[in-house]
Tab-separated table of C-alpha atoms in Angstrom:
chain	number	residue	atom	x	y	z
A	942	UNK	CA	-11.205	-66.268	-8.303
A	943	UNK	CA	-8.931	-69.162	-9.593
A	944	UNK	CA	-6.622	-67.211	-12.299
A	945	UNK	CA	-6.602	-64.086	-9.197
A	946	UNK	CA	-5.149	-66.644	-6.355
A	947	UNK	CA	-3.402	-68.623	-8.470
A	948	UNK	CA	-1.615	-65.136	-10.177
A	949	UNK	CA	-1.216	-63.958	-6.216
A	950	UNK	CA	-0.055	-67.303	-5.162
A	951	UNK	CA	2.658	-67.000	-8.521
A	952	UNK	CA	3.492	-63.789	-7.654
A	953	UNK	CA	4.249	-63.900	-3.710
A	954	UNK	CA	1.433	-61.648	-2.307
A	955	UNK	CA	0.857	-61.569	1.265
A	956	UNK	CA	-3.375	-62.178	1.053
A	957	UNK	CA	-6.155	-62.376	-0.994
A	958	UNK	CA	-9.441	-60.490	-0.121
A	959	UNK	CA	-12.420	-62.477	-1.637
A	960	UNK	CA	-16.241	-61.986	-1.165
A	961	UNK	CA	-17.349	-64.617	1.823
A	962	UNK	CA	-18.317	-67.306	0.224
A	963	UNK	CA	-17.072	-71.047	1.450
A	964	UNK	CA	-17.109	-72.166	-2.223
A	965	UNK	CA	-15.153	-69.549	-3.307
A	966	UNK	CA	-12.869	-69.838	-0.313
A	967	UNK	CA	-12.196	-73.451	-1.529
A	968	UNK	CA	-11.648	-72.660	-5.053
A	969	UNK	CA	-8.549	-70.055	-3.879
A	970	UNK	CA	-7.416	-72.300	-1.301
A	971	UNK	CA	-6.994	-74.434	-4.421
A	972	UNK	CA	-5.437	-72.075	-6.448
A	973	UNK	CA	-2.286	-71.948	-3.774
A	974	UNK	CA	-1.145	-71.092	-0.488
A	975	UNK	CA	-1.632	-67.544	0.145
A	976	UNK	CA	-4.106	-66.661	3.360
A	977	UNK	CA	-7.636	-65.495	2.411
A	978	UNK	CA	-9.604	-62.918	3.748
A	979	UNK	CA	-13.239	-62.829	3.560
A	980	UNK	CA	-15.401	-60.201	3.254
A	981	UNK	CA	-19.412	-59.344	4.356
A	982	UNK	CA	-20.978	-57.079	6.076
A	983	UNK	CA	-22.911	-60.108	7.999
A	984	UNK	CA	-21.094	-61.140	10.607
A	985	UNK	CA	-22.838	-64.543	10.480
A	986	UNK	CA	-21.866	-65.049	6.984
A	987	UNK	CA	-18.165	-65.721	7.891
A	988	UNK	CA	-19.223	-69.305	9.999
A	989	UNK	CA	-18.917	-71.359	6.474
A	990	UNK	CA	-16.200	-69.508	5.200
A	991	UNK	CA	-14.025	-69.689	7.609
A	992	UNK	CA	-15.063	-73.740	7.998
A	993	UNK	CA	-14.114	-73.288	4.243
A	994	UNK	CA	-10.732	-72.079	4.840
A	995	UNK	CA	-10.606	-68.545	5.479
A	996	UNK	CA	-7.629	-67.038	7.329
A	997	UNK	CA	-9.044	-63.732	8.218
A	998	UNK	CA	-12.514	-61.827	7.619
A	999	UNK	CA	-13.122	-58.086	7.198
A	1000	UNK	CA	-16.436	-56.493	7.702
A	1001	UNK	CA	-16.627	-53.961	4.786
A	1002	UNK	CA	-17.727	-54.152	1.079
A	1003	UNK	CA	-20.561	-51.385	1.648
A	1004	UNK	CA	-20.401	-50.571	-2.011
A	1005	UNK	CA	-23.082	-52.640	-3.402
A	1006	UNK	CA	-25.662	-51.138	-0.513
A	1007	UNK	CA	-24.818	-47.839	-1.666
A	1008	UNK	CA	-26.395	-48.065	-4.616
A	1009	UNK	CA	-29.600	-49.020	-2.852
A	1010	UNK	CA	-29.591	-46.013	-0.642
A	1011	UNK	CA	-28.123	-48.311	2.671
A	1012	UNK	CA	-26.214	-46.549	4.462
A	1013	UNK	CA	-23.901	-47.817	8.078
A	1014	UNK	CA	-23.848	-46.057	10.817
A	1015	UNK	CA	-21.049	-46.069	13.261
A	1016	UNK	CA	-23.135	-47.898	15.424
A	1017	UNK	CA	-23.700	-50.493	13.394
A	1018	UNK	CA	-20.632	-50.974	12.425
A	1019	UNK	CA	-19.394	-50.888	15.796
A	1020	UNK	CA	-22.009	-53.647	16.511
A	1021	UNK	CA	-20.934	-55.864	13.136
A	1022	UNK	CA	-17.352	-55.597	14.548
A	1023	UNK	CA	-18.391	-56.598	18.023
A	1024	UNK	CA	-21.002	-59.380	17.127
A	1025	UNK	CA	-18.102	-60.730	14.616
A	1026	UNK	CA	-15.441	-60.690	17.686
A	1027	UNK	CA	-17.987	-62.217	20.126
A	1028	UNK	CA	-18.404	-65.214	17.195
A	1029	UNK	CA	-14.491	-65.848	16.638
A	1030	UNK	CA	-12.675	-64.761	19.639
A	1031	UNK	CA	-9.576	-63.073	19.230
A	1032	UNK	CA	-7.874	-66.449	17.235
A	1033	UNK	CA	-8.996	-65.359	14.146
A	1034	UNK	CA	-7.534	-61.991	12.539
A	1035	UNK	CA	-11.105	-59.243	11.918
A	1036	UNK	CA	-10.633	-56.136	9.530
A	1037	UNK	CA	-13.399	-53.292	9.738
A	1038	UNK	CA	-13.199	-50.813	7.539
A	1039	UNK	CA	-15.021	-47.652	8.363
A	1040	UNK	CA	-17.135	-46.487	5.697
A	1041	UNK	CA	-16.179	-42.974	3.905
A	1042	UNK	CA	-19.872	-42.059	4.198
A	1043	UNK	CA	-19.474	-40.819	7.720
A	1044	UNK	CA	-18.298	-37.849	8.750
A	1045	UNK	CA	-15.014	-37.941	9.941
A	1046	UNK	CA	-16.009	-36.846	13.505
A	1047	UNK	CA	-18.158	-39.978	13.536
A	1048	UNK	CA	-15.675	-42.297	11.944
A	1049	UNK	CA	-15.482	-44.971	15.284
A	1050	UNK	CA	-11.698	-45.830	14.592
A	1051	UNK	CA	-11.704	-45.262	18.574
A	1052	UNK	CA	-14.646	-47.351	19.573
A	1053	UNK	CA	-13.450	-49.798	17.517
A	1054	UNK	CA	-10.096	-50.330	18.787
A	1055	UNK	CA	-11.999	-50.430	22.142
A	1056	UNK	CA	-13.836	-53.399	21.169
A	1057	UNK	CA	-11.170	-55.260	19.410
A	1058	UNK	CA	-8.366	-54.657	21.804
A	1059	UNK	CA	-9.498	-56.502	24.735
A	1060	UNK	CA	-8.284	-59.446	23.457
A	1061	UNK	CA	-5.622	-58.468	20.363
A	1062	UNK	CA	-1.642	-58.439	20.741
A	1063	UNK	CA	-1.495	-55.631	18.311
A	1064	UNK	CA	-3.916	-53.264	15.945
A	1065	UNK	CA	-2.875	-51.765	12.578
A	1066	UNK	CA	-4.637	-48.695	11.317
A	1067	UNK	CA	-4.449	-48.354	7.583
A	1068	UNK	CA	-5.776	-45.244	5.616
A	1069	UNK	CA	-6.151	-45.551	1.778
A	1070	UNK	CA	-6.962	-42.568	0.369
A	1071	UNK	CA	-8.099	-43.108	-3.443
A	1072	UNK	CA	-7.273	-40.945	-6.087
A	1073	UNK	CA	-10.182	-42.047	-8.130
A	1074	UNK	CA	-13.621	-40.504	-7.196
A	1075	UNK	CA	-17.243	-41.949	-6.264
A	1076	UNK	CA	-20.073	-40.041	-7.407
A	1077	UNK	CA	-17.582	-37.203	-7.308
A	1078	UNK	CA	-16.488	-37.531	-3.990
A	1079	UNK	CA	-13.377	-38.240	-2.629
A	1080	UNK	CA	-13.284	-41.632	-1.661
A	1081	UNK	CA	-11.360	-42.105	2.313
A	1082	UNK	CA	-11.112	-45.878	3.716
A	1083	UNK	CA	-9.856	-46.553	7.023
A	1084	UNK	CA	-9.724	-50.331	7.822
A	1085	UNK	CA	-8.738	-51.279	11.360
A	1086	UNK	CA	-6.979	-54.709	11.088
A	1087	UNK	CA	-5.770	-56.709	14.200
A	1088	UNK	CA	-3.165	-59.242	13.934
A	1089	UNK	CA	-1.887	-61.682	16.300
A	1090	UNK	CA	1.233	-61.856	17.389
């Protein structure tokens, strides 16, 4: 995590996405001055980190459940993303990214906008589409990010 923030720090990025952990949030706060994002899929995870430092936090990183057959619904993550806002208010920047495992027609990139906009000056909508393959499937991320103004 050092030699990454310090290298993004060197090299001007804009943010560095860590997993949520307060130590390591210290240890790239260290390594420079670019924000950090945090990521979990535990809304109450984020408390240290962001006492740690953190900038922003994203609920996503559903990889490593994958593996063990977990699997998010779009009602959970609708309820991670509203659990998260309820904790931080709309001060602190929240990124949910939908998982590609659901259908489109259940991806909640609506519901979730409803929940975060109450309070948000603006929403981005990103879409990454990967070239590279998951179990030889097409891999489709769509992270919902809202920014203050």
């Amino acid at each position: 995590v050092k030699s990454v923030a310090g290298a993004a720090n060197a090299g001007g990025a804009t943010l560095v996405d860590i997993a949520c952990s307060p130590e390591l949030v210290e240890i790239a706060r260290n390594a420079g001055d670019v924000p950090v994002c945090v990521s979990a899929v535990d809304p109450a995870k984020f408390v240290a980190a962001v006492r740690a430092g953190a900038d922003m936090v994203e609920i996503g990183n559903y990889d490593a459940f994958y593996a063990e057959g977990r699997i998010f619904s779009a009602e959970e993550v609708l309820a991670l993303t509203v659990e998260t806002r309820e904790r931080f208010g709309a001060s602190l920047p929240l990124s949910v990214t939908v998982p590609h495992t659901l259908p489109l027609d259940e991806q909640v990139l609506y519901r979730i906008l409803r929940a975060t906009r109450p309070n948000a000056a603006r929403i981005v909508i990103y879409m990454d589409q990967f070239a590279r393959t998951l179990r030889g499937n097409g891999v489709c991320i769509f992270s919902v990010t809202e920014l203050p103004l």
